[in-house]
XYZ file of C-alpha atoms in Angstrom:
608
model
C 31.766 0.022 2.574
C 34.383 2.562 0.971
C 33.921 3.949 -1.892
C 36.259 6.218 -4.287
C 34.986 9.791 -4.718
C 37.633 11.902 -6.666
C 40.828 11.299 -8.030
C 43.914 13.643 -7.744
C 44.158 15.187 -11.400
C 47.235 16.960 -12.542
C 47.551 18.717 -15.626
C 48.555 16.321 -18.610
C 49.588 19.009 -21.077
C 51.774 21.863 -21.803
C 48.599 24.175 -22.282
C 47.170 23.270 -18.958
C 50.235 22.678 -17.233
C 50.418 26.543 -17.626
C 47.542 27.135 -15.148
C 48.584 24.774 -12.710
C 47.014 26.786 -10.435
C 43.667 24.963 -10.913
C 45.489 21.956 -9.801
C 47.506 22.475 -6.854
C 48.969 25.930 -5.619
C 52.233 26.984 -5.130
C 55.273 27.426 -7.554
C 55.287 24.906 -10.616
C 56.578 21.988 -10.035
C 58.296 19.646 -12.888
C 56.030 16.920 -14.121
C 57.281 13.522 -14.848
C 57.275 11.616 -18.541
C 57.060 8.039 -17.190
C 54.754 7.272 -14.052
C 56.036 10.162 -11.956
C 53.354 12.677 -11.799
C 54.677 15.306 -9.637
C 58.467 16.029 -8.423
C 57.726 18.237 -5.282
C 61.364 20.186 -4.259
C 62.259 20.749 -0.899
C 60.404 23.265 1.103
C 57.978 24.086 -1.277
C 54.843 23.690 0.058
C 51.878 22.671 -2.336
C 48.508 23.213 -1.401
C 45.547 21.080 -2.719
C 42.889 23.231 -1.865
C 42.086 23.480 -5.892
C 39.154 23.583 -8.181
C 40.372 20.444 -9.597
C 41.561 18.850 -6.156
C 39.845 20.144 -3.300
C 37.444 17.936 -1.867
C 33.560 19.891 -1.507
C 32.892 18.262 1.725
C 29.917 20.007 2.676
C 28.227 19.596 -0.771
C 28.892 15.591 -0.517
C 27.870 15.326 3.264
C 24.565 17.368 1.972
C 23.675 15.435 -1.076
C 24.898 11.664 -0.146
C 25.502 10.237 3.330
C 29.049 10.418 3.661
C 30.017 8.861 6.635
C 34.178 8.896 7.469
C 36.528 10.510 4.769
C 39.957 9.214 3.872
C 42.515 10.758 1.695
C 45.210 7.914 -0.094
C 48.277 9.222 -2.079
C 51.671 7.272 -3.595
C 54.652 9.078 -2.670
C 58.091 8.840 -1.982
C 60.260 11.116 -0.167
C 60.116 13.288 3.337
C 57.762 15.448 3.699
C 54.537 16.354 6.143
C 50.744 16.026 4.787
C 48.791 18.737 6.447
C 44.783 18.258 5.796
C 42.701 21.667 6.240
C 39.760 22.764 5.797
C 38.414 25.894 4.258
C 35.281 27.934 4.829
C 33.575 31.474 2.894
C 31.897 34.086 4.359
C 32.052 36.585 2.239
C 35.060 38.314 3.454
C 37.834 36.140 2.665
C 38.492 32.243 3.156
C 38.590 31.068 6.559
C 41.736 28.354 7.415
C 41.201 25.657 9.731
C 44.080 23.021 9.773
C 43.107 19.704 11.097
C 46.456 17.713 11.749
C 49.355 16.763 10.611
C 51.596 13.720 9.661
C 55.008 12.844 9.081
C 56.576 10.293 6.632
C 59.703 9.464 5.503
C 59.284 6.865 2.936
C 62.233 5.332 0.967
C 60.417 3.821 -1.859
C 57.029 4.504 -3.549
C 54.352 3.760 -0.824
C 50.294 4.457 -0.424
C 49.271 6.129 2.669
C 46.222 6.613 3.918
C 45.312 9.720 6.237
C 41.683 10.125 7.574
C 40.181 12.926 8.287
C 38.397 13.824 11.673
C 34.844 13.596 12.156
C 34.397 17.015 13.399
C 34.979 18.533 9.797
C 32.259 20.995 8.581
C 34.105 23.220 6.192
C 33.142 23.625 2.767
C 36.003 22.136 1.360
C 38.504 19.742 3.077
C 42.096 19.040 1.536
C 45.809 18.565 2.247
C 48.995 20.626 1.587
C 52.636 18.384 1.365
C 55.678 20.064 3.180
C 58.542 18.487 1.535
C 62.200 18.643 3.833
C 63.670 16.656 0.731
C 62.992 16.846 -2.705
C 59.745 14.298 -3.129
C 57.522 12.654 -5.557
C 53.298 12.810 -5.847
C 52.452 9.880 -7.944
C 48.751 10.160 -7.293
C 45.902 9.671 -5.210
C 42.425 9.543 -4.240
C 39.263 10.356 -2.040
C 37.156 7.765 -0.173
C 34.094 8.003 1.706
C 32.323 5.517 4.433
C 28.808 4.429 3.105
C 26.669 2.015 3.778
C 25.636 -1.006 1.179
C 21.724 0.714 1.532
C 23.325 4.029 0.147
C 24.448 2.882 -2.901
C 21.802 2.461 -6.166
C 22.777 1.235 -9.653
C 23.139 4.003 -12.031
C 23.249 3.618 -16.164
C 24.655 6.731 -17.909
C 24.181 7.380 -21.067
C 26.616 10.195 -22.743
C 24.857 11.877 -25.925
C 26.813 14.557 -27.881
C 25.659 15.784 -31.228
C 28.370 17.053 -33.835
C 27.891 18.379 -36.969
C 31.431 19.331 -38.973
C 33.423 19.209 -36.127
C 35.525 16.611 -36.464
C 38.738 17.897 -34.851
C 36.779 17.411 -31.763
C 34.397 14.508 -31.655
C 37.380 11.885 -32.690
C 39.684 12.920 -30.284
C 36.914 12.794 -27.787
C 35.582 9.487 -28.531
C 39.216 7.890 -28.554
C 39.592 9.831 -25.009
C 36.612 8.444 -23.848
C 36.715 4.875 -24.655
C 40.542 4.836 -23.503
C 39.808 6.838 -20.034
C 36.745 5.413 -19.509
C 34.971 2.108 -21.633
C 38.345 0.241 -21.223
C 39.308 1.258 -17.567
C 38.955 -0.858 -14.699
C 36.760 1.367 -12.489
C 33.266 0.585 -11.825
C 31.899 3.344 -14.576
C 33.441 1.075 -17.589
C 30.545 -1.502 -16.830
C 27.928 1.247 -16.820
C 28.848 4.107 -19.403
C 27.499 4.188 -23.113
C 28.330 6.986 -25.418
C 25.730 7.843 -28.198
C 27.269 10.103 -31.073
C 24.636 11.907 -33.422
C 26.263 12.907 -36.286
C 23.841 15.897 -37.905
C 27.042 16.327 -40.556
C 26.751 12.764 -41.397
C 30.703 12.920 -42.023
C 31.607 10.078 -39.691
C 31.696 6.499 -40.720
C 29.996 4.454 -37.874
C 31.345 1.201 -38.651
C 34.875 2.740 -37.796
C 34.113 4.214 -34.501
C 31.039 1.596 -33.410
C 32.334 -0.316 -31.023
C 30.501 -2.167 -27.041
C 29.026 0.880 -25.653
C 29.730 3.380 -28.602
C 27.473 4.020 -31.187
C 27.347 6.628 -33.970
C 24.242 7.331 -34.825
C 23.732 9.426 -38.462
C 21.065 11.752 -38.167
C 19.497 14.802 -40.230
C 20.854 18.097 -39.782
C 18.299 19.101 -36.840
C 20.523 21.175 -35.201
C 21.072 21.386 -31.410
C 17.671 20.531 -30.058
C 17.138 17.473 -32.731
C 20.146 15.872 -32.282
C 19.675 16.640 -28.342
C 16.300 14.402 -28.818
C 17.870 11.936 -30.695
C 20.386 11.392 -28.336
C 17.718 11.367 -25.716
C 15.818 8.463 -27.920
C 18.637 6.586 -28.185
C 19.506 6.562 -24.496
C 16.063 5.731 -23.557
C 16.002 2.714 -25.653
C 19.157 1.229 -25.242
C 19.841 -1.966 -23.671
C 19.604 -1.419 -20.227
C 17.576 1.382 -20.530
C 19.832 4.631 -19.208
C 18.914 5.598 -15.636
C 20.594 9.181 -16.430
C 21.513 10.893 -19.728
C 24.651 12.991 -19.937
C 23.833 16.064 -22.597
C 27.043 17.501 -23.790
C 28.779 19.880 -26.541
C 30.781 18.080 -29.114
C 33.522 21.104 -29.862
C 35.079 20.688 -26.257
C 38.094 19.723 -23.852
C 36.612 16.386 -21.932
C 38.228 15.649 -18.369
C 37.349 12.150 -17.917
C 37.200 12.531 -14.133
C 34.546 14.815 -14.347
C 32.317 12.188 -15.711
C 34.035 9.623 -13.430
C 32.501 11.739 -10.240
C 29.239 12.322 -12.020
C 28.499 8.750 -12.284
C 29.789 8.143 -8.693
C 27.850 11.439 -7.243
C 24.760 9.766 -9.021
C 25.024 6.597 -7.262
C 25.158 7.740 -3.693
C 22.722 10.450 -4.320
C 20.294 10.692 -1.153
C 16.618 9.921 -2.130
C 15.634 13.634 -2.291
C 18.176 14.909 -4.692
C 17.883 11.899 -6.821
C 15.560 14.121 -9.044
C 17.872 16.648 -9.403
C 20.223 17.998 -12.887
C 23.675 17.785 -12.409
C 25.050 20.976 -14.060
C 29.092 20.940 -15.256
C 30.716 24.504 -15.405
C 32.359 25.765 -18.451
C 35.953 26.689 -18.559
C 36.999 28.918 -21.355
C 39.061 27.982 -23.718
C 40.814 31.107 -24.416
C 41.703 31.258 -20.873
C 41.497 27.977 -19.139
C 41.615 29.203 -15.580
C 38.578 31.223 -16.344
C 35.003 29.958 -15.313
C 32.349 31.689 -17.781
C 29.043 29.647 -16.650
C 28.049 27.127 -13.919
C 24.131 27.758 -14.572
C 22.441 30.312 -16.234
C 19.202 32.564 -15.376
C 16.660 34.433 -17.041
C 15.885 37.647 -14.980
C 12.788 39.512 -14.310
C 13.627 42.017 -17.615
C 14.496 39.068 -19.877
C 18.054 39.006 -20.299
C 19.564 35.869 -20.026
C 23.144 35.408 -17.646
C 25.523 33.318 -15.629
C 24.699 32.521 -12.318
C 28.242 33.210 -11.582
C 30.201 35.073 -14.094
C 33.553 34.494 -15.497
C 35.940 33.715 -11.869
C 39.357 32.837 -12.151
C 39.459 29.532 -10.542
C 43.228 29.607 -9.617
C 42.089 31.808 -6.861
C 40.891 29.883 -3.668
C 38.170 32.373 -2.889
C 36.353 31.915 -5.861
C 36.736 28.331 -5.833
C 34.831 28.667 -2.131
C 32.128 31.176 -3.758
C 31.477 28.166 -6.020
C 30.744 25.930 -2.781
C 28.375 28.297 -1.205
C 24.629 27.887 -0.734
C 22.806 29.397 -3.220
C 19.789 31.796 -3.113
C 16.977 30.291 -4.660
C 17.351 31.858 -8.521
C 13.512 31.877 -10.579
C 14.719 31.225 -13.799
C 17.631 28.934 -13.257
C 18.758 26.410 -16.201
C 21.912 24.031 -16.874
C 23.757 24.915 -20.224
C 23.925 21.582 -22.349
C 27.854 21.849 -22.951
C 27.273 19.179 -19.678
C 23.707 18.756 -18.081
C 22.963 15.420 -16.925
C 19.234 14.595 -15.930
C 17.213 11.358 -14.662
C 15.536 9.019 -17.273
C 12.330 10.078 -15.224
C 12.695 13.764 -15.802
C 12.557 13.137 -19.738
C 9.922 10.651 -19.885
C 7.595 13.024 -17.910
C 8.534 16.491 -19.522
C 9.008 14.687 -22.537
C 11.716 15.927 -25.075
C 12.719 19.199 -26.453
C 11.496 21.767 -28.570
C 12.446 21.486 -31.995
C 13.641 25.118 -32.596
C 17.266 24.228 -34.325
C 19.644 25.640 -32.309
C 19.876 28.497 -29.221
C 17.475 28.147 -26.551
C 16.546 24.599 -26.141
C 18.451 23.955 -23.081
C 16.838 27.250 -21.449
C 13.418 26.255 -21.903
C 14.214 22.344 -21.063
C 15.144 23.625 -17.994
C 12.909 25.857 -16.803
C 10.315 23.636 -18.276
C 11.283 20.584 -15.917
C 12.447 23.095 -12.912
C 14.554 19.928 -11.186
C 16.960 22.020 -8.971
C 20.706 21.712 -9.853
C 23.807 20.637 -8.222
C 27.262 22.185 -9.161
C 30.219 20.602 -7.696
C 34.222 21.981 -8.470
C 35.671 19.510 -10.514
C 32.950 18.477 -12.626
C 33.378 20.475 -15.823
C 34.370 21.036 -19.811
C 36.303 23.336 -21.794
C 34.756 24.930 -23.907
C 35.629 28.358 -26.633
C 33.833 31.403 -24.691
C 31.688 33.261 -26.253
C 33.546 36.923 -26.320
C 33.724 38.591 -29.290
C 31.533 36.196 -31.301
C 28.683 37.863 -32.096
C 26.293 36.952 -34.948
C 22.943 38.011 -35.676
C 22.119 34.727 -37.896
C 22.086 33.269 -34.455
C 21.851 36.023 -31.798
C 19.342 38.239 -33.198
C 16.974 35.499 -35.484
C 17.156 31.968 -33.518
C 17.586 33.874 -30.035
C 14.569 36.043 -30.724
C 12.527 33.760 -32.440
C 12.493 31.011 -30.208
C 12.686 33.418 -27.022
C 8.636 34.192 -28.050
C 7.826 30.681 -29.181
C 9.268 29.286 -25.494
C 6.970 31.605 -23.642
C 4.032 30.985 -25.571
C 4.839 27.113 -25.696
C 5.932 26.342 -22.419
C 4.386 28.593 -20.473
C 7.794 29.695 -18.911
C 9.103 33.081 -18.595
C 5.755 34.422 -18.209
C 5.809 38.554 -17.433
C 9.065 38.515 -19.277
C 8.370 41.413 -22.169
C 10.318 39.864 -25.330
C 8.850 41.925 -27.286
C 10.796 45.003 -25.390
C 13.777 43.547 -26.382
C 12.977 43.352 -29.762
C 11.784 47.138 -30.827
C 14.803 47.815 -28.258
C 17.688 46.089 -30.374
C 15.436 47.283 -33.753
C 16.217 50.647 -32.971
C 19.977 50.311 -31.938
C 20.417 48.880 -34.970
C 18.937 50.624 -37.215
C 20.746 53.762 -35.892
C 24.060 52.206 -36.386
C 22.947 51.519 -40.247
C 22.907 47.578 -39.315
C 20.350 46.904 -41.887
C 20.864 43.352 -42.364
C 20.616 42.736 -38.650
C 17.170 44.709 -38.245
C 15.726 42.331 -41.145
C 16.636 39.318 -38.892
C 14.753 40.721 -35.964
C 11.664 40.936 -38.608
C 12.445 37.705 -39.884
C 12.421 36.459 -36.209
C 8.671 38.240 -35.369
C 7.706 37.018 -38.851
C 8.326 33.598 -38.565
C 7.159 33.200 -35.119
C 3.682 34.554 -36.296
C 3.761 31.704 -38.770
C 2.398 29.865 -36.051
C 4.197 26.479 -34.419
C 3.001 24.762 -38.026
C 5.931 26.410 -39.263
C 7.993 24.879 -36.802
C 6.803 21.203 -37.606
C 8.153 21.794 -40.646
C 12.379 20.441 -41.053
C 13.717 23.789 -42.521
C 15.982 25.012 -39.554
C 19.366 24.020 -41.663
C 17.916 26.278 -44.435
C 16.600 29.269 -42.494
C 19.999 29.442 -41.013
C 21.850 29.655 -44.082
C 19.561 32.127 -45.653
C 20.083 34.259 -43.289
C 23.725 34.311 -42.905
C 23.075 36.123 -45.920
C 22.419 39.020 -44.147
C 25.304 38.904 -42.050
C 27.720 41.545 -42.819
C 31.008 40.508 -43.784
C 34.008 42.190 -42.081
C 37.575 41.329 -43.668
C 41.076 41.511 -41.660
C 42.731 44.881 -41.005
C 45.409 44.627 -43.113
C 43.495 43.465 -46.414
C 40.847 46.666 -45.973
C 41.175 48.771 -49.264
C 39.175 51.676 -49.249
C 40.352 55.249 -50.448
C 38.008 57.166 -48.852
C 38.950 56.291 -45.328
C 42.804 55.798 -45.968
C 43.112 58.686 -43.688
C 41.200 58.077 -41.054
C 43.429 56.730 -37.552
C 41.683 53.801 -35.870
C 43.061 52.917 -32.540
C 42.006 49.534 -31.871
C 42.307 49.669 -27.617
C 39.900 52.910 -27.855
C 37.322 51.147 -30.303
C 34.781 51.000 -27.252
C 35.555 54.121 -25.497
C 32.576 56.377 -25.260
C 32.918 60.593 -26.198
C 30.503 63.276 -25.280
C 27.383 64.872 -26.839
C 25.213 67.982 -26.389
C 22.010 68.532 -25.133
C 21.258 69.792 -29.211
C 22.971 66.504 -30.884
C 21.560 64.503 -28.447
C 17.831 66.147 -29.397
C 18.614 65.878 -33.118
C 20.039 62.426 -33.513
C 16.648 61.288 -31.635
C 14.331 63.190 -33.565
C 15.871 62.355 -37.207
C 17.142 58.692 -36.278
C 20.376 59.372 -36.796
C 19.970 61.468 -40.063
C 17.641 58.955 -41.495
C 14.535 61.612 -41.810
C 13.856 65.310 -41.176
C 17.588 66.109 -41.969
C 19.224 67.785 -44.930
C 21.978 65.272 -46.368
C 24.359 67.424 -47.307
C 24.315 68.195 -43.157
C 25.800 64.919 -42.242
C 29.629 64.900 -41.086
C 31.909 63.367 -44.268
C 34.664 61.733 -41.175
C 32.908 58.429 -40.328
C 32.944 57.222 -36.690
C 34.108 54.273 -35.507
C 32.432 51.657 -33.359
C 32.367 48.257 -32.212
C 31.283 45.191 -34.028
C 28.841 43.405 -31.513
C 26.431 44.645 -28.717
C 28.113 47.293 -27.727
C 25.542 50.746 -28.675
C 28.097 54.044 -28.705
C 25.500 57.066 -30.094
C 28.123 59.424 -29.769
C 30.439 58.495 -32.306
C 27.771 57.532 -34.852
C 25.964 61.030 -34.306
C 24.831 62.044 -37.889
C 27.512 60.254 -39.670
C 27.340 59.463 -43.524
C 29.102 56.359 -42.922
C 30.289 53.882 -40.007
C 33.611 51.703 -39.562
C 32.679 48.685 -37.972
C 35.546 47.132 -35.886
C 35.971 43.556 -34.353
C 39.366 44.159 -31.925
C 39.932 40.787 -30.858
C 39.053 39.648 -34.531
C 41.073 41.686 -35.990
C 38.780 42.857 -38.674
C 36.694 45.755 -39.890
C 33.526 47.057 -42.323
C 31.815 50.269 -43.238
C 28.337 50.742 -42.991
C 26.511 53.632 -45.004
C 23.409 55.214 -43.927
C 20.330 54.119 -46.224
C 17.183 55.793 -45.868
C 15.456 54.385 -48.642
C 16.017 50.897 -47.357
C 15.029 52.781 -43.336
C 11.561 53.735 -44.819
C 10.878 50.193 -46.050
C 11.984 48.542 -42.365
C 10.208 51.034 -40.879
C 6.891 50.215 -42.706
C 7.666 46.339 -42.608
C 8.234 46.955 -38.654
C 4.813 48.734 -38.087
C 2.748 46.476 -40.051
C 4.740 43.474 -38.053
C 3.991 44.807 -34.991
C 0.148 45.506 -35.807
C -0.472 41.941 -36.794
C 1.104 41.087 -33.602
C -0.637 42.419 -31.381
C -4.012 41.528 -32.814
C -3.178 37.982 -32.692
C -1.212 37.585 -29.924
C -3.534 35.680 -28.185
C -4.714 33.186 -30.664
C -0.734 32.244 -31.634
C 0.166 31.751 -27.716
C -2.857 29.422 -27.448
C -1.817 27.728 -31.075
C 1.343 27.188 -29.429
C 0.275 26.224 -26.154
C -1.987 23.542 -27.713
C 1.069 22.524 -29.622
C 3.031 21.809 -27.095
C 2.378 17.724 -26.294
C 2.642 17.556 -29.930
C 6.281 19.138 -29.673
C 7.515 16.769 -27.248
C 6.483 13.623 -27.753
C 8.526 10.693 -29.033
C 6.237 10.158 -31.625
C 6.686 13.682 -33.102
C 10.399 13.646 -33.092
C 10.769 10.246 -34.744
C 9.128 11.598 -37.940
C 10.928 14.672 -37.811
C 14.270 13.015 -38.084
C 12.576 10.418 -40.257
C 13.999 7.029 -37.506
């Protein structure tokens, strides 16, 4: 039997339609208003071989059991097809062109071209060489399969939303247009859950066959995660997969489209695998910031592959390699879809609010992922958008309760990272932001009856209260830095110290003890707002200009060593009562953990 694997996508918007790169490759070519989708000039050649387009043979010959491979398109016009083939090995892409065909066709008209048996490349597509000016209406991928290969898949798309509105309507009118009232084979076997932690949309005007809003208390991430999990579980037929997935995104409906066909010709021993979507940036849509994350062996948490511009057709073939077994390996939930079976035996998430859950779901289950070019979101990046409500307290927090919960990460030192980031910011006067690590240690020592409890919406907004506030450049009133030059391009460069400054501003904590105030420089320095740690321009400074460069904006920070003695003393007691019962809260949690998980648990949480 023949089945559809991929569509042809083109870009459907002036936005994208500026990186057309990710669709096909050559110069831009006009785009129709009415059914044309392409006009193709003469003698421009336009190559397929795409992110969007190009067709991961290996992967699908791997994971299903792809038997012949045929390539359909509409066109009209004269022009060659040229199928190729395209393999990495670390040097640079490696062309292999398989034939090609000539067709002069008067009138719209559907070919079909098959590719040989002999292909092996990593990804297989086709290039058009126009010798008159020619129109791409569309087209399509089919593969051979047997009737055997094919199981029946029901998946189950849960999103949760709170507040963001702008995104969630458009998406759900996307979505039931694209995909509930289509004619391919996913409208009879797609349902769309909607958990609404803002409680702002009215379900009765969105409810609709195989739509559902579903209210629900403001639980955060990993609560309305489990709800959506619930309700997938128990709808009616029970989901086979469930689709977990950021509301504040850019959907491409063929993305899910290939999901839900990948997951019905999966071979039996991938069939327990999670299906991982990359994130595209929305800042710069040709940019790739995350396929999967890792934790490493010193605790920091990254992309598996990090931020490639996907125009470029040897990153798209990085993205097809093999790759390396990674330890720590986890699928972001902006788009992670996972078997029914993987949820009812791990059970469901934490209930930590926000940051984190998907890390620990994943490691916790440990499935193995699949990737595949083409299946993917939008989604805004996350340059520039640091804040310690979030970064410092959740991440922290629920970084310790994981390992001792879980059981994952184990020989990771969190704790490291903690006195680590204490100390750079307390020597760039970041008071507010050392509190939150406290708050973090301090809450996770509550033990996990603390986390039974539903106060993550309140937490979260008492500590934004310790956020400092910057304010745009041009509304920054200050007289006693009116003089002072700040060149926003050189915010992050780096200077030069002495041996001697570099001895004193260690010994005193940057001026904080054992050093006369009247010694400390009147000129502030200047640093980034975010991560970034520059000692050299905050050396013994009364006071610190805080800049955000892409933001914009801008804050002073003056040293404080009355409130330095008090975090110090808070930090050393912390750390004490830490370490004598670190043992007895990593069992607490540990012992906690079925409790955590279960259905049972969660449906009293959110009160269902």
């Amino acid at each position: 039997m023949e089945k559809k694997l991929q569509t042809l996508i083109f870009p459907d918007n002036e936005k994208v339609q500026r990186q057309w790169g990710i669709y096909y490759r050559g110069n831009r070519c006009v785009q129709g208003k009415d059914d044309v989708k392409l006009y193709i000039p003469a003698f421009e050649v336009i190559d397929f071989s795409t992110f969007f387009n190009g067709f991961s043979y290996r992967k699908w010959k791997t994971y299903t059991n792809l038997g012949a491979l045929h390539l359909y398109i509409e066109m009209k016009g004269n022009f060659d097809v040229e199928l190729v083939g395209y393999d990495y090995h670390g040097i640079q892409p490696e062309r292999h062109s398989y034939a090609t065909f000539h067709y002069e066709l008067d009138k719209k008209e559907n070919v079909c071209i098959a590719f040989p048996d002999e292909c092996k490349e990593q990804m297989v597509a086709f290039e058009i060489h126009p010798y008159a000016d020619c129109e791409l209406y569309g087209g399509y991928y089919t593969g051979e399969y047997l009737e055997s290969d094919v199981r029946e898949v029901e998946l189950a798309l849960a999103t949760t939303t709170c507040f963001k509105e702008e995104y969630i309507i458009h998406n759900m009118e996307l979505l039931k247009h694209e995909i509930l009232e289509s004619d391919d084979e996913i409208s009879r076997h797609f349902y769309i859950h909607v958990v609404d932690n803002g409680r702002t949309l009215e379900p009765e005007k969105y409810n609709c066959d195989r739509l559902t809003v579903h209210p629900n208390k403001n639980v955060g991430g990993s609560g309305g995660f489990a709800r959506g999990m619930i309700e997938s579980l128990h709808q009616e037929p029970k989901a086979t997969h469930v689709l977990l997935m950021d509301d504040d995104v850019i959907i491409l409906p063929e993305s899910l489209k290939r999901t839900y066909t990948l997951l019905t010709l999966l071979k039996s021993e991938y069939q327990g695998k999670f299906i991982a979507g990359a994130m595209l940036a929305m800042e710069d849509m040709c940019v790739m910031h995350e396929d999967l994350g890792t934790v490493r062996a010193d605790g920091e948490v990254c992309p598996v592959h990090r931020d490639l511009n996907v125009t470029e057709l040897v990153n798209c073939l990085k993205l097809e390699e093999k790759r390396p077994k990674v330890r720590n390996e986890f699928g972001a939930w902006w788009y992670c879809c996972m078997p029914r079976e993987a949820i009812e035996k791990n059970g469901l998430p934490l209930p930590i609010f926000i940051r984190s859950d998907d890390l620990e779901y994943g490691l916790r289950c440990h499935p193995g992922f699949i990737t595949m070019n083409g299946i993917c979101l939008w989604h805004m990046g996350f340059t520039n958008k640091f804040n310690p409500a979030i970064d410092l307290y959740q991440v922290y927090r629920n970084m310790l309760v994981i390992q001792a919960t879980s059981g994952v990460c184990q020989g990771i030192d969190f704790m490291a990272w903690i006195k680590r980031l204490y100390k750079q910011m307390m020597l760039e006067f970041n008071y507010g932001s050392v509190e939150l690590l406290l708050r973090a240690l301090e809450d996770y020592m509550k033990g996990p009856e603390f986390l039974m409890e539903d106060c993550g919406e309140a937490i979260l907004k008492e500590n934004r209260k310790l956020v400092e506030t910057l304010v745009p450049i041009e509304k920054f009133e200050d007289d006693r830095f009116k003089d002072i030059d700040i060149h926003m391009d050189r915010v992050y460069e780096t200077g030069v110290r002495s041996f001697k400054e570099r001895w004193i501003y260690r010994i005193t904590y940057n001026g904080h003890r054992f050093w006369p105030k009247s010694k400390l420089k009147d000129k502030p320095g200047v640093i980034g707002y975010d991560w970034s740690y520059q000692p050299d321009k905050q050396n013994l400074r009364r006071n610190l200009i805080v800049v955000n460069p892409l933001q914009q904006t801008m804050g002073v920070r003056t040293i404080d060593r009355d409130r330095f003695k008090k975090l110090q003393k808070r930090f050393k007691h912390d750390l004490k009562e830490y370490y004598q019962r670190k043992e007895r809260l990593s069992k607490a949690y540990a012992d906690a953990y079925k409790t955590f998980t279960s259905e049972k648990f969660w449906k009293k949480y959110l009160a269902i």
